[in-house]
PDB file of N, CA and C in Angstrom:
ATOM      1  N   MET A   1      54.510 118.143  27.319  1.00  0.00           N
ATOM      2  CA  MET A   1      55.773 117.799  27.925  1.00  0.00           C
ATOM      3  C   MET A   1      56.916 118.607  27.316  1.00  0.00           C
ATOM      4  N   ILE A   2      56.826 118.905  26.038  1.00  0.00           N
ATOM      5  CA  ILE A   2      57.895 119.653  25.398  1.00  0.00           C
ATOM      6  C   ILE A   2      57.990 121.063  25.980  1.00  0.00           C
ATOM      7  N   VAL A   3      56.851 121.625  26.390  1.00  0.00           N
ATOM      8  CA  VAL A   3      56.856 122.947  27.017  1.00  0.00           C
ATOM      9  C   VAL A   3      57.534 122.870  28.382  1.00  0.00           C
ATOM     10  N   THR A   4      57.293 121.821  29.119  1.00  0.00           N
ATOM     11  CA  THR A   4      57.942 121.626  30.416  1.00  0.00           C
ATOM     12  C   THR A   4      59.445 121.508  30.261  1.00  0.00           C
ATOM     13  N   ILE A   5      59.881 120.748  29.278  1.00  0.00           N
ATOM     14  CA  ILE A   5      61.310 120.595  29.023  1.00  0.00           C
ATOM     15  C   ILE A   5      61.925 121.944  28.666  1.00  0.00           C
ATOM     16  N   ALA A   6      61.235 122.715  27.828  1.00  0.00           N
ATOM     17  CA  ALA A   6      61.746 124.030  27.429  1.00  0.00           C
ATOM     18  C   ALA A   6      61.855 124.968  28.631  1.00  0.00           C
ATOM     19  N   ILE A   7      60.875 124.948  29.514  1.00  0.00           N
ATOM     20  CA  ILE A   7      60.902 125.809  30.693  1.00  0.00           C
ATOM     21  C   ILE A   7      62.050 125.423  31.618  1.00  0.00           C
ATOM     22  N   ILE A   8      62.238 124.135  31.831  1.00  0.00           N
ATOM     23  CA  ILE A   8      63.334 123.670  32.694  1.00  0.00           C
ATOM     24  C   ILE A   8      64.682 124.079  32.113  1.00  0.00           C
ATOM     25  N   VAL A   9      64.861 123.905  30.809  1.00  0.00           N
ATOM     26  CA  VAL A   9      66.133 124.254  30.174  1.00  0.00           C
ATOM     27  C   VAL A   9      66.360 125.765  30.211  1.00  0.00           C
ATOM     28  N   LEU A  10      65.349 126.554  29.926  1.00  0.00           N
ATOM     29  CA  LEU A  10      65.507 128.010  29.979  1.00  0.00           C
ATOM     30  C   LEU A  10      65.799 128.495  31.396  1.00  0.00           C
ATOM     31  N   PHE A  11      65.180 127.883  32.377  1.00  0.00           N
ATOM     32  CA  PHE A  11      65.479 128.223  33.765  1.00  0.00           C
ATOM     33  C   PHE A  11      66.927 127.872  34.102  1.00  0.00           C
ATOM     34  N   GLY A  12      67.398 126.744  33.600  1.00  0.00           N
ATOM     35  CA  GLY A  12      68.792 126.362  33.806  1.00  0.00           C
ATOM     36  C   GLY A  12      69.758 127.344  33.165  1.00  0.00           C
ATOM     37  N   ILE A  13      69.431 127.791  31.967  1.00  0.00           N
ATOM     38  CA  ILE A  13      70.280 128.776  31.283  1.00  0.00           C
ATOM     39  C   ILE A  13      70.299 130.087  32.063  1.00  0.00           C
ATOM     40  N   LEU A  14      69.145 130.523  32.552  1.00  0.00           N
ATOM     41  CA  LEU A  14      69.088 131.758  33.338  1.00  0.00           C
ATOM     42  C   LEU A  14      69.897 131.642  34.627  1.00  0.00           C
ATOM     43  N   LEU A  15      69.848 130.470  35.260  1.00  0.00           N
ATOM     44  CA  LEU A  15      70.657 130.269  36.460  1.00  0.00           C
ATOM     45  C   LEU A  15      72.144 130.313  36.144  1.00  0.00           C
ATOM     46  N   MET A  16      72.537 129.752  35.009  1.00  0.00           N
ATOM     47  CA  MET A  16      73.947 129.803  34.636  1.00  0.00           C
ATOM     48  C   MET A  16      74.377 131.230  34.317  1.00  0.00           C
ATOM     49  N   MET A  17      73.488 132.017  33.748  1.00  0.00           N
ATOM     50  CA  MET A  17      73.793 133.428  33.512  1.00  0.00           C
ATOM     51  C   MET A  17      73.896 134.184  34.832  1.00  0.00           C
ATOM     52  N   ALA A  18      73.045 133.851  35.781  1.00  0.00           N
ATOM     53  CA  ALA A  18      73.072 134.506  37.082  1.00  0.00           C
ATOM     54  C   ALA A  18      74.363 134.183  37.829  1.00  0.00           C
ATOM     55  N   GLU A  19      74.965 133.072  37.525  1.00  0.00           N
ATOM     56  CA  GLU A  19      76.225 132.691  38.159  1.00  0.00           C
ATOM     57  C   GLU A  19      77.324 133.707  37.874  1.00  0.00           C
ATOM     58  N   THR A  20      77.173 134.479  36.820  1.00  0.00           N
ATOM     59  CA  THR A  20      78.135 135.528  36.506  1.00  0.00           C
ATOM     60  C   THR A  20      78.227 136.544  37.642  1.00  0.00           C
ATOM     61  N   PHE A  21      77.115 136.783  38.327  1.00  0.00           N
ATOM     62  CA  PHE A  21      77.058 137.815  39.353  1.00  0.00           C
ATOM     63  C   PHE A  21      76.960 137.263  40.768  1.00  0.00           C
ATOM     64  N   LEU A  22      76.578 136.026  40.911  1.00  0.00           N
ATOM     65  CA  LEU A  22      76.403 135.439  42.238  1.00  0.00           C
ATOM     66  C   LEU A  22      77.601 134.558  42.589  1.00  0.00           C
ATOM     67  N   PRO A  23      78.201 134.771  43.730  1.00  0.00           N
ATOM     68  CA  PRO A  23      79.345 133.940  44.112  1.00  0.00           C
ATOM     69  C   PRO A  23      78.897 132.591  44.665  1.00  0.00           C
ATOM     70  N   GLY A  24      79.801 131.642  44.655  1.00  0.00           N
ATOM     71  CA  GLY A  24      79.555 130.379  45.321  1.00  0.00           C
ATOM     72  C   GLY A  24      79.251 129.198  44.449  1.00  0.00           C
ATOM     73  N   ALA A  25      79.053 129.375  43.183  1.00  0.00           N
ATOM     74  CA  ALA A  25      78.800 128.305  42.219  1.00  0.00           C
ATOM     75  C   ALA A  25      77.521 127.526  42.477  1.00  0.00           C
ATOM     76  N   ILE A  26      76.626 128.062  43.304  1.00  0.00           N
ATOM     77  CA  ILE A  26      75.373 127.359  43.571  1.00  0.00           C
ATOM     78  C   ILE A  26      74.412 127.524  42.404  1.00  0.00           C
ATOM     79  N   ALA A  27      74.272 128.736  41.885  1.00  0.00           N
ATOM     80  CA  ALA A  27      73.352 128.982  40.771  1.00  0.00           C
ATOM     81  C   ALA A  27      73.812 128.240  39.525  1.00  0.00           C
ATOM     82  N   GLY A  28      75.108 128.222  39.259  1.00  0.00           N
ATOM     83  CA  GLY A  28      75.625 127.504  38.097  1.00  0.00           C
ATOM     84  C   GLY A  28      75.409 126.005  38.198  1.00  0.00           C
ATOM     85  N   THR A  29      75.591 125.466  39.387  1.00  0.00           N
ATOM     86  CA  THR A  29      75.367 124.037  39.598  1.00  0.00           C
ATOM     87  C   THR A  29      73.898 123.682  39.416  1.00  0.00           C
ATOM     88  N   LEU A  30      73.025 124.504  39.983  1.00  0.00           N
ATOM     89  CA  LEU A  30      71.589 124.257  39.806  1.00  0.00           C
ATOM     90  C   LEU A  30      71.179 124.408  38.338  1.00  0.00           C
ATOM     91  N   GLY A  31      71.781 125.362  37.636  1.00  0.00           N
ATOM     92  CA  GLY A  31      71.504 125.529  36.215  1.00  0.00           C
ATOM     93  C   GLY A  31      71.927 124.314  35.411  1.00  0.00           C
ATOM     94  N   LEU A  32      73.100 123.790  35.724  1.00  0.00           N
ATOM     95  CA  LEU A  32      73.574 122.590  35.033  1.00  0.00           C
ATOM     96  C   LEU A  32      72.672 121.398  35.326  1.00  0.00           C
ATOM     97  N   ILE A  33      72.220 121.278  36.554  1.00  0.00           N
ATOM     98  CA  ILE A  33      71.292 120.194  36.911  1.00  0.00           C
ATOM     99  C   ILE A  33      69.986 120.337  36.140  1.00  0.00           C
ATOM    100  N   CYS A  34      69.485 121.564  35.983  1.00  0.00           N
ATOM    101  CA  CYS A  34      68.245 121.783  35.222  1.00  0.00           C
ATOM    102  C   CYS A  34      68.424 121.397  33.757  1.00  0.00           C
ATOM    103  N   ILE A  35      69.561 121.744  33.180  1.00  0.00           N
ATOM    104  CA  ILE A  35      69.803 121.399  31.778  1.00  0.00           C
ATOM    105  C   ILE A  35      69.918 119.887  31.615  1.00  0.00           C
ATOM    106  N   ILE A  36      70.604 119.240  32.530  1.00  0.00           N
ATOM    107  CA  ILE A  36      70.716 117.775  32.475  1.00  0.00           C
ATOM    108  C   ILE A  36      69.344 117.135  32.665  1.00  0.00           C
ATOM    109  N   ALA A  37      68.525 117.696  33.553  1.00  0.00           N
ATOM    110  CA  ALA A  37      67.167 117.180  33.749  1.00  0.00           C
ATOM    111  C   ALA A  37      66.343 117.312  32.474  1.00  0.00           C
ATOM    112  N   GLY A  38      66.509 118.420  31.752  1.00  0.00           N
ATOM    113  CA  GLY A  38      65.809 118.593  30.484  1.00  0.00           C
ATOM    114  C   GLY A  38      66.234 117.562  29.457  1.00  0.00           C
ATOM    115  N   VAL A  39      67.518 117.261  29.407  1.00  0.00           N
ATOM    116  CA  VAL A  39      68.018 116.248  28.472  1.00  0.00           C
ATOM    117  C   VAL A  39      67.472 114.868  28.843  1.00  0.00           C
ATOM    118  N   VAL A  40      67.495 114.541  30.127  1.00  0.00           N
ATOM    119  CA  VAL A  40      66.989 113.236  30.568  1.00  0.00           C
ATOM    120  C   VAL A  40      65.493 113.125  30.295  1.00  0.00           C
ATOM    121  N   LEU A  41      64.744 114.179  30.561  1.00  0.00           N
ATOM    122  CA  LEU A  41      63.310 114.151  30.272  1.00  0.00           C
ATOM    123  C   LEU A  41      63.041 113.978  28.784  1.00  0.00           C
ATOM    124  N   ALA A  42      63.846 114.599  27.955  1.00  0.00           N
ATOM    125  CA  ALA A  42      63.663 114.451  26.507  1.00  0.00           C
ATOM    126  C   ALA A  42      63.917 113.015  26.069  1.00  0.00           C
ATOM    127  N   LEU A  43      64.795 112.329  26.758  1.00  0.00           N
ATOM    128  CA  LEU A  43      65.123 110.954  26.365  1.00  0.00           C
ATOM    129  C   LEU A  43      64.145 109.922  26.912  1.00  0.00           C
ATOM    130  N   VAL A  44      63.594 110.129  28.098  1.00  0.00           N
ATOM    131  CA  VAL A  44      62.812 109.066  28.735  1.00  0.00           C
ATOM    132  C   VAL A  44      61.330 109.398  28.921  1.00  0.00           C
ATOM    133  N   SER A  45      60.864 110.545  28.481  1.00  0.00           N
ATOM    134  CA  SER A  45      59.482 110.943  28.703  1.00  0.00           C
ATOM    135  C   SER A  45      58.505 110.018  27.972  1.00  0.00           C
ATOM    136  N   ASP A  46      57.462 109.617  28.700  1.00  0.00           N
ATOM    137  CA  ASP A  46      56.435 108.766  28.095  1.00  0.00           C
ATOM    138  C   ASP A  46      55.549 109.546  27.126  1.00  0.00           C
ATOM    139  N   GLU A  47      55.421 110.840  27.328  1.00  0.00           N
ATOM    140  CA  GLU A  47      54.586 111.648  26.435  1.00  0.00           C
ATOM    141  C   GLU A  47      55.239 111.850  25.074  1.00  0.00           C
ATOM    142  N   LEU A  48      56.537 111.602  24.978  1.00  0.00           N
ATOM    143  CA  LEU A  48      57.224 111.669  23.691  1.00  0.00           C
ATOM    144  C   LEU A  48      57.459 110.272  23.123  1.00  0.00           C
ATOM    145  N   ALA A  49      56.639 109.327  23.542  1.00  0.00           N
ATOM    146  CA  ALA A  49      56.814 107.943  23.105  1.00  0.00           C
ATOM    147  C   ALA A  49      56.570 107.781  21.608  1.00  0.00           C
ATOM    148  N   HIS A  50      55.764 108.652  21.013  1.00  0.00           N
ATOM    149  CA  HIS A  50      55.501 108.549  19.578  1.00  0.00           C
ATOM    150  C   HIS A  50      56.668 109.085  18.743  1.00  0.00           C
ATOM    151  N   TRP A  51      57.646 109.730  19.379  1.00  0.00           N
ATOM    152  CA  TRP A  51      58.849 110.187  18.682  1.00  0.00           C
ATOM    153  C   TRP A  51      59.811 109.018  18.553  1.00  0.00           C
ATOM    154  N   SER A  52      60.541 108.981  17.477  1.00  0.00           N
ATOM    155  CA  SER A  52      61.562 107.940  17.340  1.00  0.00           C
ATOM    156  C   SER A  52      62.739 108.264  18.258  1.00  0.00           C
ATOM    157  N   MET A  53      63.563 107.260  18.534  1.00  0.00           N
ATOM    158  CA  MET A  53      64.716 107.475  19.397  1.00  0.00           C
ATOM    159  C   MET A  53      65.683 108.468  18.756  1.00  0.00           C
ATOM    160  N   ARG A  54      65.776 108.440  17.443  1.00  0.00           N
ATOM    161  CA  ARG A  54      66.644 109.396  16.739  1.00  0.00           C
ATOM    162  C   ARG A  54      66.181 110.830  16.976  1.00  0.00           C
ATOM    163  N   SER A  55      64.870 111.044  16.946  1.00  0.00           N
ATOM    164  CA  SER A  55      64.327 112.380  17.194  1.00  0.00           C
ATOM    165  C   SER A  55      64.599 112.830  18.623  1.00  0.00           C
ATOM    166  N   ARG A  56      64.483 111.910  19.569  1.00  0.00           N
ATOM    167  CA  ARG A  56      64.767 112.245  20.962  1.00  0.00           C
ATOM    168  C   ARG A  56      66.235 112.588  21.168  1.00  0.00           C
ATOM    169  N   ILE A  57      67.113 111.851  20.518  1.00  0.00           N
ATOM    170  CA  ILE A  57      68.546 112.127  20.632  1.00  0.00           C
ATOM    171  C   ILE A  57      68.878 113.470  19.992  1.00  0.00           C
ATOM    172  N   LEU A  58      68.256 113.768  18.854  1.00  0.00           N
ATOM    173  CA  LEU A  58      68.472 115.069  18.220  1.00  0.00           C
ATOM    174  C   LEU A  58      67.948 116.209  19.098  1.00  0.00           C
ATOM    175  N   LEU A  59      66.825 116.006  19.758  1.00  0.00           N
ATOM    176  CA  LEU A  59      66.300 117.009  20.679  1.00  0.00           C
ATOM    177  C   LEU A  59      67.271 117.224  21.837  1.00  0.00           C
ATOM    178  N   SER A  60      67.789 116.152  22.392  1.00  0.00           N
ATOM    179  CA  SER A  60      68.747 116.255  23.498  1.00  0.00           C
ATOM    180  C   SER A  60      70.028 116.956  23.066  1.00  0.00           C
ATOM    181  N   ALA A  61      70.527 116.607  21.883  1.00  0.00           N
ATOM    182  CA  ALA A  61      71.727 117.270  21.369  1.00  0.00           C
ATOM    183  C   ALA A  61      71.450 118.746  21.113  1.00  0.00           C
ATOM    184  N   GLY A  62      70.265 119.052  20.619  1.00  0.00           N
ATOM    185  CA  GLY A  62      69.888 120.443  20.397  1.00  0.00           C
ATOM    186  C   GLY A  62      69.819 121.239  21.695  1.00  0.00           C
ATOM    187  N   ILE A  63      69.319 120.616  22.750  1.00  0.00           N
ATOM    188  CA  ILE A  63      69.270 121.271  24.053  1.00  0.00           C
ATOM    189  C   ILE A  63      70.682 121.593  24.530  1.00  0.00           C
ATOM    190  N   ILE A  64      71.580 120.643  24.407  1.00  0.00           N
ATOM    191  CA  ILE A  64      72.962 120.840  24.864  1.00  0.00           C
ATOM    192  C   ILE A  64      73.646 121.924  24.042  1.00  0.00           C
ATOM    193  N   VAL A  65      73.521 121.855  22.721  1.00  0.00           N
ATOM    194  CA  VAL A  65      74.173 122.845  21.853  1.00  0.00           C
ATOM    195  C   VAL A  65      73.585 124.234  22.082  1.00  0.00           C
ATOM    196  N   PHE A  66      72.267 124.334  22.186  1.00  0.00           N
ATOM    197  CA  PHE A  66      71.621 125.616  22.419  1.00  0.00           C
ATOM    198  C   PHE A  66      72.061 126.223  23.749  1.00  0.00           C
ATOM    199  N   SER A  67      72.064 125.421  24.799  1.00  0.00           N
ATOM    200  CA  SER A  67      72.464 125.910  26.121  1.00  0.00           C
ATOM    201  C   SER A  67      73.911 126.374  26.118  1.00  0.00           C
ATOM    202  N   PHE A  68      74.787 125.577  25.540  1.00  0.00           N
ATOM    203  CA  PHE A  68      76.199 125.932  25.486  1.00  0.00           C
ATOM    204  C   PHE A  68      76.407 127.221  24.697  1.00  0.00           C
ATOM    205  N   THR A  69      75.712 127.350  23.579  1.00  0.00           N
ATOM    206  CA  THR A  69      75.858 128.535  22.732  1.00  0.00           C
ATOM    207  C   THR A  69      75.363 129.795  23.432  1.00  0.00           C
ATOM    208  N   VAL A  70      74.208 129.714  24.071  1.00  0.00           N
ATOM    209  CA  VAL A  70      73.658 130.884  24.748  1.00  0.00           C
ATOM    210  C   VAL A  70      74.557 131.324  25.895  1.00  0.00           C
ATOM    211  N   VAL A  71      75.021 130.374  26.700  1.00  0.00           N
ATOM    212  CA  VAL A  71      75.887 130.731  27.822  1.00  0.00           C
ATOM    213  C   VAL A  71      77.226 131.257  27.320  1.00  0.00           C
ATOM    214  N   LEU A  72      77.753 130.681  26.258  1.00  0.00           N
ATOM    215  CA  LEU A  72      79.006 131.160  25.692  1.00  0.00           C
ATOM    216  C   LEU A  72      78.866 132.591  25.168  1.00  0.00           C
ATOM    217  N   ILE A  73      77.785 132.871  24.460  1.00  0.00           N
ATOM    218  CA  ILE A  73      77.539 134.224  23.959  1.00  0.00           C
ATOM    219  C   ILE A  73      77.374 135.190  25.129  1.00  0.00           C
ATOM    220  N   TRP A  74      76.644 134.779  26.160  1.00  0.00           N
ATOM    221  CA  TRP A  74      76.469 135.626  27.335  1.00  0.00           C
ATOM    222  C   TRP A  74      77.817 135.941  27.978  1.00  0.00           C
ATOM    223  N   MET A  75      78.631 134.952  28.185  1.00  0.00           N
ATOM    224  CA  MET A  75      79.910 135.166  28.845  1.00  0.00           C
ATOM    225  C   MET A  75      80.868 135.980  27.980  1.00  0.00           C
ATOM    226  N   ARG A  76      80.838 135.771  26.694  1.00  0.00           N
ATOM    227  CA  ARG A  76      81.813 136.415  25.816  1.00  0.00           C
ATOM    228  C   ARG A  76      81.472 137.876  25.538  1.00  0.00           C
ATOM    229  N   TRP A  77      80.203 138.151  25.240  1.00  0.00           N
ATOM    230  CA  TRP A  77      79.877 139.494  24.790  1.00  0.00           C
ATOM    231  C   TRP A  77      79.102 140.318  25.812  1.00  0.00           C
ATOM    232  N   PHE A  78      78.098 139.769  26.421  1.00  0.00           N
ATOM    233  CA  PHE A  78      77.230 140.588  27.252  1.00  0.00           C
ATOM    234  C   PHE A  78      77.729 140.742  28.680  1.00  0.00           C
ATOM    235  N   ALA A  79      78.118 139.680  29.326  1.00  0.00           N
ATOM    236  CA  ALA A  79      78.494 139.755  30.739  1.00  0.00           C
ATOM    237  C   ALA A  79      79.729 140.618  30.941  1.00  0.00           C
ATOM    238  N   VAL A  80      80.690 140.523  30.054  1.00  0.00           N
ATOM    239  CA  VAL A  80      81.932 141.262  30.222  1.00  0.00           C
ATOM    240  C   VAL A  80      81.799 142.678  29.675  1.00  0.00           C
ATOM    241  N   LYS A  81      81.273 142.837  28.490  1.00  0.00           N
ATOM    242  CA  LYS A  81      81.227 144.149  27.846  1.00  0.00           C
ATOM    243  C   LYS A  81      80.059 145.006  28.333  1.00  0.00           C
ATOM    244  N   LEU A  82      78.926 144.369  28.636  1.00  0.00           N
ATOM    245  CA  LEU A  82      77.767 145.139  29.061  1.00  0.00           C
ATOM    246  C   LEU A  82      78.006 145.782  30.416  1.00  0.00           C
ATOM    247  N   PHE A  83      78.644 145.077  31.300  1.00  0.00           N
ATOM    248  CA  PHE A  83      78.868 145.585  32.653  1.00  0.00           C
ATOM    249  C   PHE A  83      80.307 146.063  32.848  1.00  0.00           C
ATOM    250  N   HIS A  84      81.068 146.128  31.792  1.00  0.00           N
ATOM    251  CA  HIS A  84      82.431 146.656  31.800  1.00  0.00           C
ATOM    252  C   HIS A  84      83.302 146.025  32.889  1.00  0.00           C
ATOM    253  N   ARG A  85      83.123 144.743  33.080  1.00  0.00           N
ATOM    254  CA  ARG A  85      83.917 143.968  34.030  1.00  0.00           C
ATOM    255  C   ARG A  85      83.781 144.440  35.477  1.00  0.00           C
ATOM    256  N   ALA A  86      82.767 145.237  35.759  1.00  0.00           N
ATOM    257  CA  ALA A  86      82.589 145.736  37.116  1.00  0.00           C
ATOM    258  C   ALA A  86      82.159 144.613  38.069  1.00  0.00           C
ATOM    259  N   PHE A  87      81.328 143.728  37.586  1.00  0.00           N
ATOM    260  CA  PHE A  87      80.844 142.660  38.443  1.00  0.00           C
ATOM    261  C   PHE A  87      81.627 141.378  38.264  1.00  0.00           C
ATOM    262  N   THR A  88      82.187 141.154  37.071  1.00  0.00           N
ATOM    263  CA  THR A  88      82.781 139.851  36.791  1.00  0.00           C
ATOM    264  C   THR A  88      84.216 139.779  37.218  1.00  0.00           C
TER     265      THR A  88
END
């Protein structure tokens, strides 16, 4: 289950990065939904029942912080400087 959560969150991050180049806010919205789905799965998954609630909350917080950090780094350094503001 942890691999499924990781795949969903990474797909959400990639969609949010794609929003830099795609108009319409559809990819960003779907990316945010994927990240929220990963957080919800981390909190309520039956396969993680042997984890304590504290561990699940830390996993969820880690997902949020990791996603925010990656998207922030992408927007700040790579999306603007890599493409020289041609697309953004």
